[in-house]
Amino acid sequence: GSRNTRGSRNTRGSRNTRGSCDSTGTQATERSAGTVRTAMTGRTAVSAFSRMTALSQAGQDFSHHFLTSSSLQPRIVGATGDKTKVRVEFEDLDGDGAGKTQAKTGIPSDIRLPCFLIVLCSFCNNCSYGVEFSTFAIYFKEAHNWNEATLAGVAQTAGDLTAAIMMQVIPVFVSNDYDPDELDCFRRYLHYVTSMPYNLSLIVFTWVLFNGGLVTPILPLAITAQVLMGTTYVYSSKWTTDMNLFYSLGDPKLFLNLQVLCRNADAVGGTIGGVLGNFLYTVDPVGPFIFTCGLACVVFVIVTVGFCARLGFGDDIETAEEKRSR
């Protein structure tokens, strides 16, 4: 009898032991699940930070910075500095060497309209930023009595750096893996407005808003507009490059041709902005910004109407170009 009693006690002890082990295991599982979720969140934040600080990736976005792009571009295309156009060598299929010639590459007639619109955006972008870059400091001093040179310099650079950081961080947290046809009306419209090619119209329209905001008598609003101009410049430079990449159809020489045209438009726009902006400022302090606001309005209308006439609205650029080519 006493042996049976001891056995039952042992049985109850083993059951308690199993129960405590199961409870401990459940708690450990919950803690491990929480640890996994924390680790995943941590990895997401770390990957976003690493994308932002890795020079090999960040350099791709900082190449659109105003001062960086002005220093690095335009690039001379060719073996020597005397060559200013890309040339293509045709292979001699007969093998006698007589057939090797050089032919100038140009812009195919089918893409000249979008090429013109892209170049026009580059011109407007650099002209507007050139005017703001050359006159914002003296304008803030005379119009708002703002004498903080250090803060003015920080505000000038903040917009460019903000855009470069956004280009690294946004893709980590916002996914583009969705079907536009499954979205509601508003989100579908927002998708097409912020996608190629109408993102160029959107970015040009921001020049209209920020030039208008810069001349307001409210200093915080004017500073905000001035900071966001840098962001607009960087995104405009990137999106025009993306459009050139799309219309080059994988042809590196055509892509370089399109890029050279845009860099020439940048140079012309920056020169006009720097010279005309200072002249207009002597006439009226708000004159340069009214000029660039009007220029952006005209370019916005031309770009929007041009792409609407070519592609319509409501389809992705790949689908629209495919329908147009049929």
CSV table of C-alpha atoms in Angstrom, one decimal:
chain,number,residue,atom,x,y,z
A,1,GLY,CA,0.0,0.0,0.0
A,2,SER,CA,2.8,2.4,0.9
A,3,ARG,CA,4.5,1.5,-2.4
A,4,ASN,CA,1.3,2.4,-4.3
A,5,THR,CA,1.1,5.6,-2.4
A,6,ARG,CA,4.6,6.5,-3.3
A,7,GLY,CA,3.9,5.6,-7.0
A,8,SER,CA,0.9,7.9,-7.1
A,9,ARG,CA,2.9,10.7,-5.6
A,10,ASN,CA,5.6,10.1,-8.2
A,11,THR,CA,2.9,10.2,-10.9
A,12,ARG,CA,1.5,13.5,-9.6
A,13,GLY,CA,5.0,14.9,-9.4
A,14,SER,CA,5.8,13.9,-13.0
A,15,ARG,CA,2.5,15.5,-14.1
A,16,ASN,CA,3.4,18.7,-12.3
A,17,THR,CA,6.8,18.6,-13.8
A,18,ARG,CA,5.3,18.1,-17.3
A,19,GLY,CA,2.9,21.0,-16.7
A,20,SER,CA,5.6,23.3,-15.6
A,21,CYS,CA,7.7,22.3,-18.6
A,22,ASP,CA,4.8,23.0,-20.9
A,23,SER,CA,4.1,26.3,-19.3
A,24,THR,CA,7.8,27.2,-19.4
A,25,GLY,CA,7.9,26.1,-23.1
A,26,THR,CA,4.9,28.2,-24.0
A,27,GLN,CA,6.3,31.3,-22.3
A,28,ALA,CA,9.7,30.7,-24.1
A,29,THR,CA,7.8,30.4,-27.4
A,30,GLU,CA,6.0,33.7,-26.9
A,31,ARG,CA,9.2,35.4,-25.9
A,32,SER,CA,11.0,34.0,-29.0
A,33,ALA,CA,8.2,35.1,-31.2
A,34,GLY,CA,8.4,38.6,-29.7
A,35,THR,CA,12.2,38.5,-30.2
A,36,VAL,CA,11.7,37.5,-33.8
A,37,ARG,CA,9.3,40.4,-34.4
A,38,THR,CA,11.7,42.8,-32.7
A,39,ALA,CA,14.6,41.5,-34.7
A,40,MET,CA,12.6,41.9,-38.0
A,41,THR,CA,11.8,45.4,-37.1
A,42,GLY,CA,15.3,46.1,-36.1
A,43,ARG,CA,16.6,44.6,-39.4
A,44,THR,CA,14.2,46.8,-41.4
A,45,ALA,CA,15.5,49.9,-39.6
A,46,VAL,CA,19.1,48.8,-39.9
A,47,SER,CA,18.6,48.1,-43.6
A,48,ALA,CA,17.1,51.5,-44.2
A,49,PHE,CA,20.0,53.1,-42.3
A,50,SER,CA,22.6,51.1,-44.1
A,51,ARG,CA,21.0,52.0,-47.5
A,52,MET,CA,21.1,55.6,-46.4
A,53,THR,CA,24.8,55.5,-45.3
A,54,ALA,CA,26.3,53.1,-47.9
A,55,LEU,CA,28.3,55.2,-50.3
A,56,SER,CA,27.9,52.6,-53.1
A,57,GLN,CA,24.1,53.1,-53.0
A,58,ALA,CA,23.8,56.7,-51.6
A,59,GLY,CA,26.1,58.0,-54.3
A,60,GLN,CA,23.6,57.1,-56.9
A,61,ASP,CA,21.1,59.5,-55.3
A,62,PHE,CA,23.6,62.2,-54.4
A,63,SER,CA,24.6,62.4,-58.0
A,64,HIS,CA,21.4,64.3,-58.4
A,65,HIS,CA,22.5,66.9,-55.9
A,66,PHE,CA,22.7,70.4,-57.5
A,67,LEU,CA,26.4,71.0,-56.8
A,68,THR,CA,27.4,67.4,-57.4
A,69,SER,CA,25.7,67.2,-60.8
A,70,SER,CA,27.1,70.6,-61.8
A,71,SER,CA,30.6,69.4,-61.0
A,72,LEU,CA,30.3,66.0,-62.6
A,73,GLN,CA,28.2,66.7,-65.6
A,74,PRO,CA,28.0,67.1,-68.5
A,75,ARG,CA,30.5,64.3,-69.3
A,76,ILE,CA,32.5,64.4,-72.4
A,77,VAL,CA,31.5,61.4,-74.6
A,78,GLY,CA,34.3,60.1,-76.8
A,79,ALA,CA,37.9,59.0,-76.8
A,80,THR,CA,39.2,62.6,-76.7
A,81,GLY,CA,37.9,65.9,-75.7
A,82,ASP,CA,37.5,66.9,-79.3
A,83,LYS,CA,34.6,64.5,-79.8
A,84,THR,CA,31.4,65.9,-78.6
A,85,LYS,CA,29.0,63.4,-80.1
A,86,VAL,CA,28.6,59.6,-79.7
A,87,ARG,CA,29.6,57.7,-82.8
A,88,VAL,CA,28.9,54.1,-83.7
A,89,GLU,CA,31.4,51.9,-85.5
A,90,PHE,CA,29.8,49.5,-88.0
A,91,GLU,CA,31.6,46.2,-88.3
A,92,ASP,CA,33.1,45.2,-91.6
A,93,LEU,CA,31.2,42.0,-92.5
A,94,ASP,CA,33.3,41.4,-95.7
A,95,GLY,CA,36.6,41.4,-93.7
A,96,ASP,CA,38.5,43.7,-96.1
A,97,GLY,CA,38.4,46.7,-93.8
A,98,ALA,CA,36.7,49.0,-96.3
A,99,GLY,CA,33.3,48.8,-94.7
A,100,LYS,CA,34.3,50.1,-91.3
A,101,THR,CA,32.7,53.5,-91.1
A,102,GLN,CA,31.5,55.9,-88.3
A,103,ALA,CA,28.0,57.1,-88.3
A,104,LYS,CA,26.5,59.8,-86.1
A,105,THR,CA,23.7,58.6,-83.9
A,106,GLY,CA,20.7,60.8,-83.3
A,107,ILE,CA,17.3,60.7,-81.7
A,108,PRO,CA,14.8,58.4,-83.4
A,109,SER,CA,11.9,60.4,-84.8
A,110,ASP,CA,9.4,58.3,-82.8
A,111,ILE,CA,10.7,59.5,-79.5
A,112,ARG,CA,11.6,63.1,-80.3
A,113,LEU,CA,8.4,64.5,-78.7
A,114,PRO,CA,9.0,62.9,-75.3
A,115,CYS,CA,12.7,63.7,-75.6
A,116,PHE,CA,11.8,67.4,-76.2
A,117,LEU,CA,9.5,67.3,-73.1
A,118,ILE,CA,12.2,65.7,-70.9
A,119,VAL,CA,14.8,68.3,-72.0
A,120,LEU,CA,12.3,71.1,-71.4
A,121,CYS,CA,11.8,69.8,-67.8
A,122,SER,CA,15.6,69.8,-67.3
A,123,PHE,CA,15.8,73.3,-68.6
A,124,CYS,CA,13.1,74.5,-66.3
A,125,ASN,CA,14.6,72.7,-63.3
A,126,ASN,CA,18.0,74.2,-63.6
A,127,CYS,CA,16.8,77.6,-64.5
A,128,SER,CA,14.4,77.8,-61.5
A,129,TYR,CA,17.0,76.5,-59.1
A,130,GLY,CA,19.7,78.7,-60.6
A,131,VAL,CA,17.5,81.8,-59.9
A,132,GLU,CA,16.8,80.7,-56.3
A,133,PHE,CA,20.4,79.7,-55.7
A,134,SER,CA,21.8,83.0,-56.8
A,135,THR,CA,19.3,85.4,-55.1
A,136,PHE,CA,17.8,83.7,-52.0
A,137,ALA,CA,20.4,85.0,-49.5
A,138,ILE,CA,20.1,88.6,-50.4
A,139,TYR,CA,16.3,88.3,-50.8
A,140,PHE,CA,15.9,87.0,-47.3
A,141,LYS,CA,18.1,89.7,-45.9
A,142,GLU,CA,16.4,92.6,-47.6
A,143,ALA,CA,12.8,91.3,-47.5
A,144,HIS,CA,12.8,89.6,-44.1
A,145,ASN,CA,15.9,91.1,-42.4
A,146,TRP,CA,17.3,87.6,-41.9
A,147,ASN,CA,21.0,87.9,-41.2
A,148,GLU,CA,21.8,84.3,-40.2
A,149,ALA,CA,24.2,83.2,-42.9
A,150,THR,CA,24.8,79.8,-41.3
A,151,LEU,CA,21.1,79.0,-41.1
A,152,ALA,CA,20.5,80.2,-44.6
A,153,GLY,CA,23.2,77.8,-45.8
A,154,VAL,CA,21.8,74.9,-43.9
A,155,ALA,CA,18.3,75.6,-45.3
A,156,GLN,CA,19.8,75.7,-48.8
A,157,THR,CA,21.4,72.3,-48.5
A,158,ALA,CA,18.7,70.6,-46.4
A,159,GLY,CA,16.3,70.1,-49.3
A,160,ASP,CA,18.9,68.3,-51.4
A,161,LEU,CA,19.9,66.1,-48.6
A,162,THR,CA,16.3,65.4,-47.6
A,163,ALA,CA,15.6,64.1,-51.1
A,164,ALA,CA,18.6,61.9,-51.2
A,165,ILE,CA,17.6,60.3,-47.8
A,166,MET,CA,14.0,59.9,-49.0
A,167,MET,CA,15.1,58.0,-52.1
A,168,GLN,CA,16.9,55.5,-49.8
A,169,VAL,CA,14.3,55.2,-47.0
A,170,ILE,CA,10.9,55.3,-48.9
A,171,PRO,CA,11.5,52.1,-51.0
A,172,VAL,CA,12.1,50.2,-47.7
A,173,PHE,CA,8.8,51.1,-46.1
A,174,VAL,CA,6.6,51.7,-49.2
A,175,SER,CA,6.1,48.8,-51.6
A,176,ASN,CA,5.3,49.2,-55.3
A,177,ASP,CA,4.1,45.6,-55.6
A,178,TYR,CA,0.4,46.2,-56.2
A,179,ASP,CA,-2.0,46.2,-59.1
A,180,PRO,CA,-3.3,49.7,-59.9
A,181,ASP,CA,-6.6,48.2,-61.3
A,182,GLU,CA,-7.4,46.9,-57.8
A,183,LEU,CA,-7.1,50.3,-56.1
A,184,ASP,CA,-9.9,52.7,-55.4
A,185,CYS,CA,-10.5,55.7,-57.7
A,186,PHE,CA,-8.4,58.2,-55.7
A,187,ARG,CA,-5.4,55.9,-55.1
A,188,ARG,CA,-5.4,54.9,-58.8
A,189,TYR,CA,-5.4,58.5,-59.8
A,190,LEU,CA,-2.6,59.2,-57.3
A,191,HIS,CA,-0.6,56.3,-58.7
A,192,TYR,CA,-0.8,57.6,-62.3
A,193,VAL,CA,0.0,61.2,-61.3
A,194,THR,CA,3.2,60.1,-59.4
A,195,SER,CA,4.3,57.6,-62.1
A,196,MET,CA,6.0,58.1,-65.4
A,197,PRO,CA,5.5,60.3,-67.4
A,198,TYR,CA,3.2,62.5,-65.3
A,199,ASN,CA,5.6,62.7,-62.4
A,200,LEU,CA,7.4,65.2,-64.6
A,201,SER,CA,4.3,67.4,-64.7
A,202,LEU,CA,3.9,67.0,-60.9
A,203,ILE,CA,7.5,68.0,-60.2
A,204,VAL,CA,7.3,71.0,-62.5
A,205,PHE,CA,4.1,72.1,-60.8
A,206,THR,CA,5.9,72.1,-57.5
A,207,TRP,CA,8.2,74.8,-58.9
A,208,VAL,CA,5.1,76.9,-59.4
A,209,LEU,CA,4.0,76.4,-55.8
A,210,PHE,CA,7.4,76.9,-54.2
A,211,ASN,CA,8.2,80.0,-56.2
A,212,GLY,CA,4.9,81.4,-55.1
A,213,GLY,CA,5.6,80.4,-51.5
A,214,LEU,CA,9.0,82.0,-51.5
A,215,VAL,CA,7.7,85.5,-52.1
A,216,THR,CA,5.1,85.3,-49.3
A,217,PRO,CA,5.6,87.8,-46.4
A,218,ILE,CA,5.5,84.9,-43.9
A,219,LEU,CA,9.1,84.0,-43.2
A,220,PRO,CA,8.6,80.3,-42.0
A,221,LEU,CA,6.5,79.6,-45.1
A,222,ALA,CA,9.2,81.2,-47.4
A,223,ILE,CA,11.9,79.2,-45.7
A,224,THR,CA,9.9,76.0,-46.1
A,225,ALA,CA,9.4,76.7,-49.8
A,226,GLN,CA,13.1,77.4,-50.2
A,227,VAL,CA,14.1,74.2,-48.5
A,228,LEU,CA,11.7,72.1,-50.6
A,229,MET,CA,13.1,73.6,-53.8
A,230,GLY,CA,16.2,71.6,-53.2
A,231,THR,CA,14.1,68.4,-52.8
A,232,THR,CA,12.3,69.3,-56.1
A,233,TYR,CA,15.5,69.8,-57.9
A,234,VAL,CA,16.9,66.4,-56.9
A,235,TYR,CA,13.7,64.5,-57.7
A,236,SER,CA,13.4,66.3,-61.1
A,237,SER,CA,17.0,65.3,-62.0
A,238,LYS,CA,16.4,61.7,-61.0
A,239,TRP,CA,13.0,61.4,-62.8
A,240,THR,CA,14.3,62.9,-66.0
A,241,THR,CA,17.1,60.4,-65.9
A,242,ASP,CA,14.6,57.6,-65.4
A,243,MET,CA,12.6,58.8,-68.4
A,244,ASN,CA,15.7,58.9,-70.5
A,245,LEU,CA,16.5,55.3,-69.4
A,246,PHE,CA,13.0,54.2,-70.4
A,247,TYR,CA,13.0,55.8,-73.8
A,248,SER,CA,16.6,54.6,-74.6
A,249,LEU,CA,15.1,51.1,-74.8
A,250,GLY,CA,18.3,49.6,-73.4
A,251,ASP,CA,20.6,51.3,-76.0
A,252,PRO,CA,23.5,52.8,-74.0
A,253,LYS,CA,24.5,55.2,-76.8
A,254,LEU,CA,21.0,56.5,-77.2
A,255,PHE,CA,20.8,56.9,-73.4
A,256,LEU,CA,24.0,59.0,-73.5
A,257,ASN,CA,22.6,61.1,-76.3
A,258,LEU,CA,19.5,61.8,-74.2
A,259,GLN,CA,21.6,62.6,-71.2
A,260,VAL,CA,23.8,64.9,-73.1
A,261,LEU,CA,20.8,66.9,-74.3
A,262,CYS,CA,19.5,67.2,-70.8
A,263,ARG,CA,22.9,68.3,-69.5
A,264,ASN,CA,23.1,70.9,-72.2
A,265,ALA,CA,19.6,72.1,-71.2
A,266,ASP,CA,20.8,72.2,-67.6
A,267,ALA,CA,23.8,74.4,-68.6
A,268,VAL,CA,21.6,76.7,-70.6
A,269,GLY,CA,19.0,76.9,-67.9
A,270,GLY,CA,21.5,77.5,-65.2
A,271,THR,CA,23.2,80.3,-67.2
A,272,ILE,CA,19.9,82.0,-68.0
A,273,GLY,CA,18.8,81.7,-64.4
A,274,GLY,CA,22.0,83.1,-62.9
A,275,VAL,CA,22.3,86.1,-65.3
A,276,LEU,CA,18.6,86.9,-65.7
A,277,GLY,CA,17.8,86.3,-62.0
A,278,ASN,CA,20.3,88.9,-60.8
A,279,PHE,CA,19.2,91.4,-63.4
A,280,LEU,CA,15.5,91.0,-62.5
A,281,TYR,CA,16.3,91.3,-58.8
A,282,THR,CA,17.7,94.8,-59.5
A,283,VAL,CA,14.4,95.7,-61.1
A,284,ASP,CA,12.2,94.1,-58.3
A,285,PRO,CA,13.2,91.8,-55.5
A,286,VAL,CA,10.4,89.4,-56.3
A,287,GLY,CA,10.9,89.6,-60.1
A,288,PRO,CA,13.2,86.5,-60.4
A,289,PHE,CA,10.7,84.3,-58.6
A,290,ILE,CA,7.7,85.6,-60.6
A,291,PHE,CA,9.7,84.9,-63.8
A,292,THR,CA,10.5,81.3,-62.8
A,293,CYS,CA,6.9,80.8,-61.6
A,294,GLY,CA,5.6,81.8,-65.0
A,295,LEU,CA,8.2,79.7,-66.7
A,296,ALA,CA,7.2,76.7,-64.7
A,297,CYS,CA,3.5,77.3,-65.5
A,298,VAL,CA,4.3,77.3,-69.2
A,299,VAL,CA,6.4,74.2,-69.0
A,300,PHE,CA,3.8,72.4,-66.9
A,301,VAL,CA,1.1,73.0,-69.6
A,302,ILE,CA,3.4,72.0,-72.4
A,303,VAL,CA,4.6,68.8,-70.7
A,304,THR,CA,1.2,67.7,-69.6
A,305,VAL,CA,-0.5,68.4,-72.9
A,306,GLY,CA,2.4,66.8,-74.8
A,307,PHE,CA,2.2,63.5,-72.9
A,308,CYS,CA,-1.6,63.5,-72.9
A,309,ALA,CA,-1.5,63.8,-76.7
A,310,ARG,CA,1.0,61.0,-77.0
A,311,LEU,CA,-0.1,58.5,-74.3
A,312,GLY,CA,-3.4,59.6,-72.9
A,313,PHE,CA,-4.1,59.1,-69.1
A,314,GLY,CA,-5.0,56.1,-67.1
A,315,ASP,CA,-2.3,53.5,-68.2
A,316,ASP,CA,1.2,52.9,-67.1
A,317,ILE,CA,3.8,54.2,-69.6
A,318,GLU,CA,4.7,50.7,-70.8
A,319,THR,CA,1.1,49.8,-71.6
A,320,ALA,CA,0.4,53.2,-73.2
A,321,GLU,CA,3.5,53.0,-75.4
A,322,GLU,CA,2.5,49.5,-76.4
A,323,LYS,CA,-1.0,50.6,-77.3
A,324,ARG,CA,0.3,53.5,-79.3
A,325,SER,CA,2.7,51.4,-81.3
A,326,ARG,CA,0.0,49.0,-82.6
